[in-house]
Coordinates of C-alpha atoms in Angstrom, one line a residue:
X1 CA 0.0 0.0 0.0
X2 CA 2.9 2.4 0.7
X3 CA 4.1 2.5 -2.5
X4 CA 0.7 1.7 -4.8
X5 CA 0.1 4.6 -7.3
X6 CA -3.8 4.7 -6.0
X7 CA -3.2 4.4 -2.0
X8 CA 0.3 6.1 -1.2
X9 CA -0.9 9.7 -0.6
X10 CA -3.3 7.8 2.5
X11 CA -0.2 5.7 3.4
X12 CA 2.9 7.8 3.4
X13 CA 4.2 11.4 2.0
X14 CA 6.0 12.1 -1.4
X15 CA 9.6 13.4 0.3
X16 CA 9.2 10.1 3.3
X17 CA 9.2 7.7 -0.2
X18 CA 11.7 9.7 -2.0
X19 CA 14.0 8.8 1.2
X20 CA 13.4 5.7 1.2
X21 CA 13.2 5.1 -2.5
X22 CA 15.9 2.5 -4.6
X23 CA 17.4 5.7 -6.0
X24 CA 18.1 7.5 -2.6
X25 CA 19.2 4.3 -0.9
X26 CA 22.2 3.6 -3.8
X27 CA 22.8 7.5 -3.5
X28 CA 23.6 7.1 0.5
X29 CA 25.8 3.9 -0.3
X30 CA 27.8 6.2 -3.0
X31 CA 28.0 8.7 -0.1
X32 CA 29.2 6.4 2.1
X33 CA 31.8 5.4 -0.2
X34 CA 32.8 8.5 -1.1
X35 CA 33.3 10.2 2.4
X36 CA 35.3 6.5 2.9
X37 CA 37.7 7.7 0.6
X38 CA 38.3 11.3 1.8
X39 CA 38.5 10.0 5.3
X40 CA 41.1 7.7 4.6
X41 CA 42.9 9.8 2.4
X42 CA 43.3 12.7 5.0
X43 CA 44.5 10.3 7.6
X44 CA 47.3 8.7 4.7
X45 CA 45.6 5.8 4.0
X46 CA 45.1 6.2 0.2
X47 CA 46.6 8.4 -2.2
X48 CA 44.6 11.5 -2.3
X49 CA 44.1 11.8 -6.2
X50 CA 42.5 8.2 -5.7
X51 CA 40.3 9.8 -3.2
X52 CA 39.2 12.6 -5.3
X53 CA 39.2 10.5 -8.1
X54 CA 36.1 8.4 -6.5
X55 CA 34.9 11.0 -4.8
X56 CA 34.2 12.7 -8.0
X57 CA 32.5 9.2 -9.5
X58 CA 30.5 8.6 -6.8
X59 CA 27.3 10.0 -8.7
X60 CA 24.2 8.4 -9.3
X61 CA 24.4 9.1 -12.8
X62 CA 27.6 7.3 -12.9
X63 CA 26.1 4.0 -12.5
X64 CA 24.5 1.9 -14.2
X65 CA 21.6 0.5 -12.6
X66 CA 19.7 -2.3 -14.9
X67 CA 23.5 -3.6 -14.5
X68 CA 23.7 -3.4 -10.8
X69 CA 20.3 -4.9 -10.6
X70 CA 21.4 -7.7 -12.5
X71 CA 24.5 -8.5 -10.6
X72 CA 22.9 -8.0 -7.3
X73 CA 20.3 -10.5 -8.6
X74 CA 23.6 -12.8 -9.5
X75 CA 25.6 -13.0 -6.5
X76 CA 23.0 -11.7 -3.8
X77 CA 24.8 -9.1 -2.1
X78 CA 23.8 -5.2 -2.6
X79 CA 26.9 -3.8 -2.3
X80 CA 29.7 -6.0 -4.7
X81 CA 27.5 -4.7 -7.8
X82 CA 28.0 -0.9 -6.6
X83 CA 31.5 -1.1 -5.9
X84 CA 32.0 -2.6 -9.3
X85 CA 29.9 0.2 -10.9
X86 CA 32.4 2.7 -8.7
X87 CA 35.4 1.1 -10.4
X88 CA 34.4 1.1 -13.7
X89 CA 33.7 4.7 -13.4
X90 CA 37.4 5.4 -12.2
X91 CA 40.6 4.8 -13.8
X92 CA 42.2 1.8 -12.8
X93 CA 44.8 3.0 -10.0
X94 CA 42.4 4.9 -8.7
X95 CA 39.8 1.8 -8.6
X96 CA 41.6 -0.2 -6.0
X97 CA 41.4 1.8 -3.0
X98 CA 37.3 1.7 -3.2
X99 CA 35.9 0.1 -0.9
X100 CA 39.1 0.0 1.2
X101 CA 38.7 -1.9 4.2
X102 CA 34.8 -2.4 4.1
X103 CA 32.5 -4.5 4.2
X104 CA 29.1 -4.4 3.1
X105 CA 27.4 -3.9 6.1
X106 CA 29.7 -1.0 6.8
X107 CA 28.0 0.7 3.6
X108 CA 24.4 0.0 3.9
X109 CA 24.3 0.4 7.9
X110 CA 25.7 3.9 7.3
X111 CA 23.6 4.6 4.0
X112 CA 20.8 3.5 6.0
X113 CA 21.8 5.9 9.1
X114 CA 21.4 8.6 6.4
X115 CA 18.6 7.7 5.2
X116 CA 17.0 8.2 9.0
X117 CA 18.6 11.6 9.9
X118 CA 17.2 13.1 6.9
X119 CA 13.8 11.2 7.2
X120 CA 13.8 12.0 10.3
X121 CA 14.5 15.7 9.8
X122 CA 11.4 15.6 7.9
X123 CA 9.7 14.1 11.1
X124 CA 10.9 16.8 13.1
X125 CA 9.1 19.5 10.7
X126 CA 5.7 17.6 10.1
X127 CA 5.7 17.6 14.0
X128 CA 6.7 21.1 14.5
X129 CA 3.3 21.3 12.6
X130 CA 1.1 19.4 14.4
X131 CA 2.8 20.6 17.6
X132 CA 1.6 24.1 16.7
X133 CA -1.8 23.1 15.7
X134 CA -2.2 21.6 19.1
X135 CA -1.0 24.8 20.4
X136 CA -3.4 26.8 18.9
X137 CA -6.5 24.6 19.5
X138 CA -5.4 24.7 23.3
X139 CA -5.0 28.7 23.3
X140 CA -8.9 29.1 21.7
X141 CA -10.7 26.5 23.3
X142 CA -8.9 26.5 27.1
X143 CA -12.7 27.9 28.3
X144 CA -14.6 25.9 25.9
X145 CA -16.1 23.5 28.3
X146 CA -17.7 19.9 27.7
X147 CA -18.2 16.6 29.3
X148 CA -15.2 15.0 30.3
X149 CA -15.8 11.3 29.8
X150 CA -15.2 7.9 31.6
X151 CA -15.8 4.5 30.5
X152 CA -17.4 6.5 27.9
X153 CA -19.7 8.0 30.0
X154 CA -19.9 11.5 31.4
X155 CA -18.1 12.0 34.0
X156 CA -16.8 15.5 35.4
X157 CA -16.7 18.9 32.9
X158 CA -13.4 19.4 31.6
X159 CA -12.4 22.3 28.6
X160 CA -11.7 21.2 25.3
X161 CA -8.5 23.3 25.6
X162 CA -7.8 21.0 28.2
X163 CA -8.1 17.6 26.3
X164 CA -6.2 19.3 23.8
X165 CA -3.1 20.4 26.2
X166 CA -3.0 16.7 27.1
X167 CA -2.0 15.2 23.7
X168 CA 0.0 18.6 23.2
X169 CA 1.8 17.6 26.1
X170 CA 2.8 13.7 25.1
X171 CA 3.5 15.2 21.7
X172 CA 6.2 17.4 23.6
X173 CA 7.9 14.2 25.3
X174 CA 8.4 12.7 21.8
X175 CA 9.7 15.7 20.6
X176 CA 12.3 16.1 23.7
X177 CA 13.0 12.4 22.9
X178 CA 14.1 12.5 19.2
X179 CA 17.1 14.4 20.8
X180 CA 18.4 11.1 22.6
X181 CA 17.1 9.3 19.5
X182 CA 19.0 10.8 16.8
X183 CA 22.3 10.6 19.0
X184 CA 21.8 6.8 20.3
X185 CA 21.0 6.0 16.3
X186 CA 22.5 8.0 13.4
X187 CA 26.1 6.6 14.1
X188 CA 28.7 6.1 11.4
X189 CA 29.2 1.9 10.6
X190 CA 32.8 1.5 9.5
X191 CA 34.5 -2.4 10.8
X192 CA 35.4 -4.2 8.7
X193 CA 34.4 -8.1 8.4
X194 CA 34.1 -8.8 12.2
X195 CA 33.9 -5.1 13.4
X196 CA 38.0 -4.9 14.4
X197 CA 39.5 -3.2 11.4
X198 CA 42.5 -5.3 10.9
X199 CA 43.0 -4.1 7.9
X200 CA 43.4 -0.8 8.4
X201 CA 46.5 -1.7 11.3
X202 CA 46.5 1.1 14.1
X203 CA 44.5 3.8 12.4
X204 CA 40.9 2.4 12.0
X205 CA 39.5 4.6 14.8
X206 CA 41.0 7.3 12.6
X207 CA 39.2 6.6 9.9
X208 CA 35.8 6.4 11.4
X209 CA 36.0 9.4 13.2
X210 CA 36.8 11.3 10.2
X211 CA 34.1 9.1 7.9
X212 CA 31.8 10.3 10.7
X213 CA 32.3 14.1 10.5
X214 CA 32.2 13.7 7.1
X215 CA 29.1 12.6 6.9
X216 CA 27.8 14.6 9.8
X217 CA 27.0 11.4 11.9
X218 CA 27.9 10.1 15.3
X219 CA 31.1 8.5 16.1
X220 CA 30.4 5.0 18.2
X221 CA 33.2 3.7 20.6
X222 CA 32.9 0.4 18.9
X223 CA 32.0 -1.6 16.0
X224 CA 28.3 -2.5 16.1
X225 CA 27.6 -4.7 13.5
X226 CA 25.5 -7.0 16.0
X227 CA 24.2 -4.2 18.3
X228 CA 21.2 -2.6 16.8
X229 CA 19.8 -1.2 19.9
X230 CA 20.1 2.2 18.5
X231 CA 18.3 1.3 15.4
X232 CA 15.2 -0.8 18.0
X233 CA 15.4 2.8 19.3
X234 CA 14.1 4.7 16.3
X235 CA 11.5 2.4 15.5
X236 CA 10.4 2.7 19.0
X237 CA 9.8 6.3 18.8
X238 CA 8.3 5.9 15.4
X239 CA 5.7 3.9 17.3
X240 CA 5.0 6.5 20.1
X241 CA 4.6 9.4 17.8
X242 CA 2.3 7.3 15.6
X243 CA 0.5 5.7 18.4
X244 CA -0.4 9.0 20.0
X245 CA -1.5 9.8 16.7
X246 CA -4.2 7.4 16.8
X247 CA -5.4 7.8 19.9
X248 CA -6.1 11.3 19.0
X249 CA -7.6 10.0 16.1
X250 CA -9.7 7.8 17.6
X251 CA -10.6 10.5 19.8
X252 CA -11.8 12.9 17.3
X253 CA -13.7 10.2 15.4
X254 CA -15.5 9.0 18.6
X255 CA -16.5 12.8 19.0
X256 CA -17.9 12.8 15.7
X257 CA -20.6 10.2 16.4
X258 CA -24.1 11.9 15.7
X259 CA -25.1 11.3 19.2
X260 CA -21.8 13.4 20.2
X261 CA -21.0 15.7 17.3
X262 CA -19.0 18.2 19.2
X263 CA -16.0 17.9 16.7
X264 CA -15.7 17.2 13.1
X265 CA -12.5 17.2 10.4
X266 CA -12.8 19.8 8.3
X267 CA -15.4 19.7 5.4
X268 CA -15.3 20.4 2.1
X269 CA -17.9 19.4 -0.5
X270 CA -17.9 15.7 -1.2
X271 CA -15.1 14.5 1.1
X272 CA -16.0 11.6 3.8
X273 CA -19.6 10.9 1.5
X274 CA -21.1 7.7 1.5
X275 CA -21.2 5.5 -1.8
X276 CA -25.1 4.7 -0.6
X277 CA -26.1 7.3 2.2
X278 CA -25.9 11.1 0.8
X279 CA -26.2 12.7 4.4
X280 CA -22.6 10.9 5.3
X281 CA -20.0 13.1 6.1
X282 CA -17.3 10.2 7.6
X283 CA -14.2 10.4 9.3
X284 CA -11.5 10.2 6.5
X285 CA -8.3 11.3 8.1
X286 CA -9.1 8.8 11.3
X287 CA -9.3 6.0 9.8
X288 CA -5.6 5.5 8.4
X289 CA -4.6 7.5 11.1
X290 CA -6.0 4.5 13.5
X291 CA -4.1 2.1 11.1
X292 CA -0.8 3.4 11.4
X293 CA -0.9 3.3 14.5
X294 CA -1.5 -0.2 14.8
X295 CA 1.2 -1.1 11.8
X296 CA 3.8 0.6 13.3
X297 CA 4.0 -0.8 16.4
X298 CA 3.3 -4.3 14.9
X299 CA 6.7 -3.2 13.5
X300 CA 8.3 -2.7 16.9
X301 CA 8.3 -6.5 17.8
X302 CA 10.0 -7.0 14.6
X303 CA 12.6 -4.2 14.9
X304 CA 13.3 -6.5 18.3
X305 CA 14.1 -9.7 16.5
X306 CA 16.5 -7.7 14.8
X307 CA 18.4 -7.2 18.2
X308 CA 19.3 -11.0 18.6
X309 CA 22.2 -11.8 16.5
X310 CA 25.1 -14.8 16.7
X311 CA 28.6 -14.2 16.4
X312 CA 30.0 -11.2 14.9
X313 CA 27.8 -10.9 12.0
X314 CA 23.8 -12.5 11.8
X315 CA 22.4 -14.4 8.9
X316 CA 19.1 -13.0 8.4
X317 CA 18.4 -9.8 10.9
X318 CA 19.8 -6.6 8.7
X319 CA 17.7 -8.0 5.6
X320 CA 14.5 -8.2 8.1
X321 CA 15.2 -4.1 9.1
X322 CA 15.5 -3.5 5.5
X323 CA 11.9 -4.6 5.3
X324 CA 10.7 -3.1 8.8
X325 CA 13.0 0.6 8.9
X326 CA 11.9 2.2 5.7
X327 CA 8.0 1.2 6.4
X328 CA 7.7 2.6 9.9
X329 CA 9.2 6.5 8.6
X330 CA 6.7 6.3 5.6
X331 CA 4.0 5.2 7.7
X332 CA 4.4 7.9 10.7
X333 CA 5.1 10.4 7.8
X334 CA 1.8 9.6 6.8
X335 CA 0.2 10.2 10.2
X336 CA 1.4 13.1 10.5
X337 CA 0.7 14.3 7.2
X338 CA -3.2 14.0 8.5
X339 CA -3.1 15.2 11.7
X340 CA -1.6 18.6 10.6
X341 CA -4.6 18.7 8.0
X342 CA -7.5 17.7 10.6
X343 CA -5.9 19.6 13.5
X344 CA -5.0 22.6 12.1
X345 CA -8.6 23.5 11.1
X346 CA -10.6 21.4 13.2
X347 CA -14.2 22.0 13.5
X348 CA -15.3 22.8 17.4
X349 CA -18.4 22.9 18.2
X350 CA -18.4 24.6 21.2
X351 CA -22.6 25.3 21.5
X352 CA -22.7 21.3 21.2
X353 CA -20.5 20.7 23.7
X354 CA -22.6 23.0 26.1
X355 CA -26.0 21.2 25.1
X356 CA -24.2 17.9 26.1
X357 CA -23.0 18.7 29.5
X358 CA -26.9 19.1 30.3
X359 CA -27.7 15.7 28.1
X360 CA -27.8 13.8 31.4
X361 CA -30.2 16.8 33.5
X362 CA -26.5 18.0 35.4
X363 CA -25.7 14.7 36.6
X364 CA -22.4 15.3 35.3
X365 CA -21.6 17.9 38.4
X366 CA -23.0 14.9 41.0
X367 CA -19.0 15.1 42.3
X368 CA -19.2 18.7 42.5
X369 CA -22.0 18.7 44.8
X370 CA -20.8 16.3 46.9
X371 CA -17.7 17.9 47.4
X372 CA -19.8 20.8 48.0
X373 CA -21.0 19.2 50.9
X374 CA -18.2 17.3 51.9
X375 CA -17.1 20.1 54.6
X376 CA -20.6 20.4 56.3
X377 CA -21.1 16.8 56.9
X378 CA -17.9 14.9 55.5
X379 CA -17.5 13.3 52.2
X380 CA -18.8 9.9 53.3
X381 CA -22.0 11.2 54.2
X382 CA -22.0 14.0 51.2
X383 CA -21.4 10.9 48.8
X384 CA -24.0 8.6 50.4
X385 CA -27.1 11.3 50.0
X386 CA -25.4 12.8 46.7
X387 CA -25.6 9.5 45.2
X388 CA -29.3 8.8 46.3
X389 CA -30.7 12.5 44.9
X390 CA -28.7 11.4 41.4
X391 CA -30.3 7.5 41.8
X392 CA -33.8 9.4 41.6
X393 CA -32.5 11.6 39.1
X394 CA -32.2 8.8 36.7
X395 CA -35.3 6.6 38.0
X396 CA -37.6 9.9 37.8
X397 CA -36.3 11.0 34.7
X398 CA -35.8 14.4 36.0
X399 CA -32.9 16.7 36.5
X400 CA -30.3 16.4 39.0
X401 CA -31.1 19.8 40.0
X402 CA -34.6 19.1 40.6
X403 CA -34.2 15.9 43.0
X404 CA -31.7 18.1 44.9
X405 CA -34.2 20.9 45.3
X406 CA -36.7 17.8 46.6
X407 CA -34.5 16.5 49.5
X408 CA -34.9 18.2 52.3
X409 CA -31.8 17.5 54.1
X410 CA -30.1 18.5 51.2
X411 CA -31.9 22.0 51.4
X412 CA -30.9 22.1 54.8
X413 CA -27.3 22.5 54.3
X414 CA -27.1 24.8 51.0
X415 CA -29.3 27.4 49.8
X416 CA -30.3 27.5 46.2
X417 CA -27.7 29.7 45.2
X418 CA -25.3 27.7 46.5
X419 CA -26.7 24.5 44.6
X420 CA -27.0 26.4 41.5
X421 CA -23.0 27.5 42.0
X422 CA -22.2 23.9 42.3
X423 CA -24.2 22.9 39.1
X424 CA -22.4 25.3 36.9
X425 CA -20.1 23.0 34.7
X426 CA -17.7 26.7 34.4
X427 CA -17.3 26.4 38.6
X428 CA -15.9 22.7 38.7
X429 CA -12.4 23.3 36.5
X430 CA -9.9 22.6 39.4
X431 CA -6.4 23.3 38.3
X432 CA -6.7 22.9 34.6
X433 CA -6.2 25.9 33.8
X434 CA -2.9 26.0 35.9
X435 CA -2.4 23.0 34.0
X436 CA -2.8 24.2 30.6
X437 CA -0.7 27.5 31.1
X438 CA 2.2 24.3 32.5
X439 CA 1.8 23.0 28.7
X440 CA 2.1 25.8 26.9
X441 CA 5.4 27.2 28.8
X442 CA 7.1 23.7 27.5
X443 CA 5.6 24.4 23.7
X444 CA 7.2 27.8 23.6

């Protein structure tokens, strides 16, 4: 689905696929070879006219790929057919340095690292956006109350501003993580064939500390051709960030229920119709929203299996994060992609969401009241006698208000002002505001 012509705008964004396209991947390996070259060549490994010399054919255009594809096909390893294609583009002295001291994990870990700090760059910005759209729903409706639910019932008034702040705040925590991400994961791969760079004698940390600021990645203390923590990590977050996009999703759908309808995605004619029912106007952005969410962390377990490896160098695990890396970015780029368009101009219904706090006849503020009496008589007691008034609420089909009015021990305690105070949905708000103004501080 990711990369069908009729589903990938639903699946995934344009730049996320370009990242992870065939083209981009054989680019980051010719990067990686190249920056090999000028690393080694400023710490006097190879001649430097051999370094330029590759340097300067390490271009896409340079290769043949129908060839490549064929050899790779042949003998089953990515790399040999690249290296090959390097070498023909060279002169012949300058051919047998490529490559020089690699293996093929080296290249396609570290073309892979590239891959991520650039996809993930374009991560960072799609949640910049949402981020602000988050920010800006929780600045215009932080006194917009409704019914906050539980259990999926009404439970205690809450503002909309302040539902908002919450996923504006878990948002925040992936941002802050991406930091320790990016540093834990987008590490330079350079070993060898079991990680100790024999072949390079004394100055193979040289070597990768220079291929590493080369290529603007991290320099790890060791080889980790069997330690893909770092890479487990990314995948993780990947998961968070499109998990919490699908709760919110969920969320918003679940609001737009007819029997709710106190937010809807925005409209425009025709989008979310039915093929059979012309009134429809359906979720669309929820939906594969939801389903991200639930691929990519199916991924997660994967990225795990990836972790256990024998020996020095596994069989089968870097081929299965081939399979699992580039999926999760495109997915979560496509998560985001609709939550910036349904956040950022989000229908609120705010008179709706004032109708339904008084759907139930105020039995919403039951906790209010009680704690209203709570000092008079203690909450025990408030809670017993509460409870009862809302119990005939419900059995009398009247309003919470009224069955209050009824009881006369009740009536004894608090005046009608005072019941009419505690009934008002805008008087039970506790700290959220506090709360809220917390949230936005972090967002700056």
């Amino acid at each position: 689905m990711i990369h069908s012509e009729y589903f990938q705008s639903i699946f995934g964004t344009a730049p996320m696929r370009a990242v992870f396209s065939d083209r981009r991947r054989i680019d980051s390996w010719l990067d990686s070879e190249s920056a090999l070259a000028n690393a080694q060549a400023r710490v006097g490994l190879i001649p430097t006219e051999a370094a330029f010399r590759i340097m300067s054919a390490a271009r896409l255009e340079s290769a043949d790929l129908a060839a490549m594809k064929a050899e790779y096909d042949r003998v089953g390893f990515p790399v040999l057919p690249l290296v090959h294609q390097l070498a023909k583009a060279c002169d012949p002295e300058s051919a047998r340095w490529i490559h020089w001291g690699a293996t093929t994990q080296d290249i396609i870990d570290t073309g892979l690292a590239l891959q991520m700090k650039q996809g993930l760059e374009l991560l960072e910005k799609q949640l910049a956006d949402v981020i602000q759209d988050l920010v800006g729903l929780t600045r215009t409706h932080r006194n917009t109350v409704m019914p906050g639910r539980t259990f999926q019932q009404q439970a205690a008034p809450i503002t909309f501003g302040f539902k908002t702040a919450i996923w504006l705040d878990e948002l925040l925590r992936h941002r802050e993580r991406l930091g320790q991400v990016r540093q834990r994961a987008l590490v330079v791969q350079f070993g060898g064939a079991v990680g100790t760079l024999a072949t390079l004698g004394d100055q193979g940390t040289a070597v990768v500390r220079e291929l590493a600021k080369e290529l603007g990645l991290g320099v790890p203390p060791i080889s980790w051709h069997t330690a893909r923590d770092g890479w487990a990590d990314v995948v993780f977050w990947l998961a968070l960030v499109a998990t919490t996009l699908g709760k919110i999703a969920s969320e918003i759908a679940m609001l737009m229920r007819t029997e709710v309808n106190e937010v809807r995605e925005p409209y425009q004619p025709g989008r979310g119709g039915s093929s059979t029912m012309p009134q429809k106007r359906n979720p669309i952005a929820c939906p594969p929203m939801i389903a991200i969410a639930h691929r990519v962390r199916d991924l997660v377990p994967s990225q795990l299996t990836a972790m256990i490896q024998e020996h020095e160098r596994a069989v089968a695990t870097q081929p299965l994060e081939w399979l699992v890396i580039p999926e999760a970015f495109i997915l979560t780029s496509g998560s985001l992609k609709h939550a910036h368009s349904s956040l950022a101009d989000l229908e609120v219904d705010a008179d709706r969401m004032k109708q339904n706090l008084n759907l139930d006849g105020g039995l919403l503020m039951a906790e209010s009241v009680m704690m209203g009496l709570a000092p008079k008589i203690g909450r025990g007691q408030a809670h017993e006698i509460v409870s009862a008034a809302a119990n005939r609420a419900i059995d009398e089909k009247c309003s919470l208000r009224t069955a209050l009015l009824d009881d006369a021990k009740i009536m004894e305690l608090v005046s009608v002002e005072e019941i009419d105070r505690l009934l008002d949905p805008g008087n039970y708000l506790g700290s959220a505001q506090a709360m809220i103004d917390a949230v936005l501080e972090r967002a700056g």
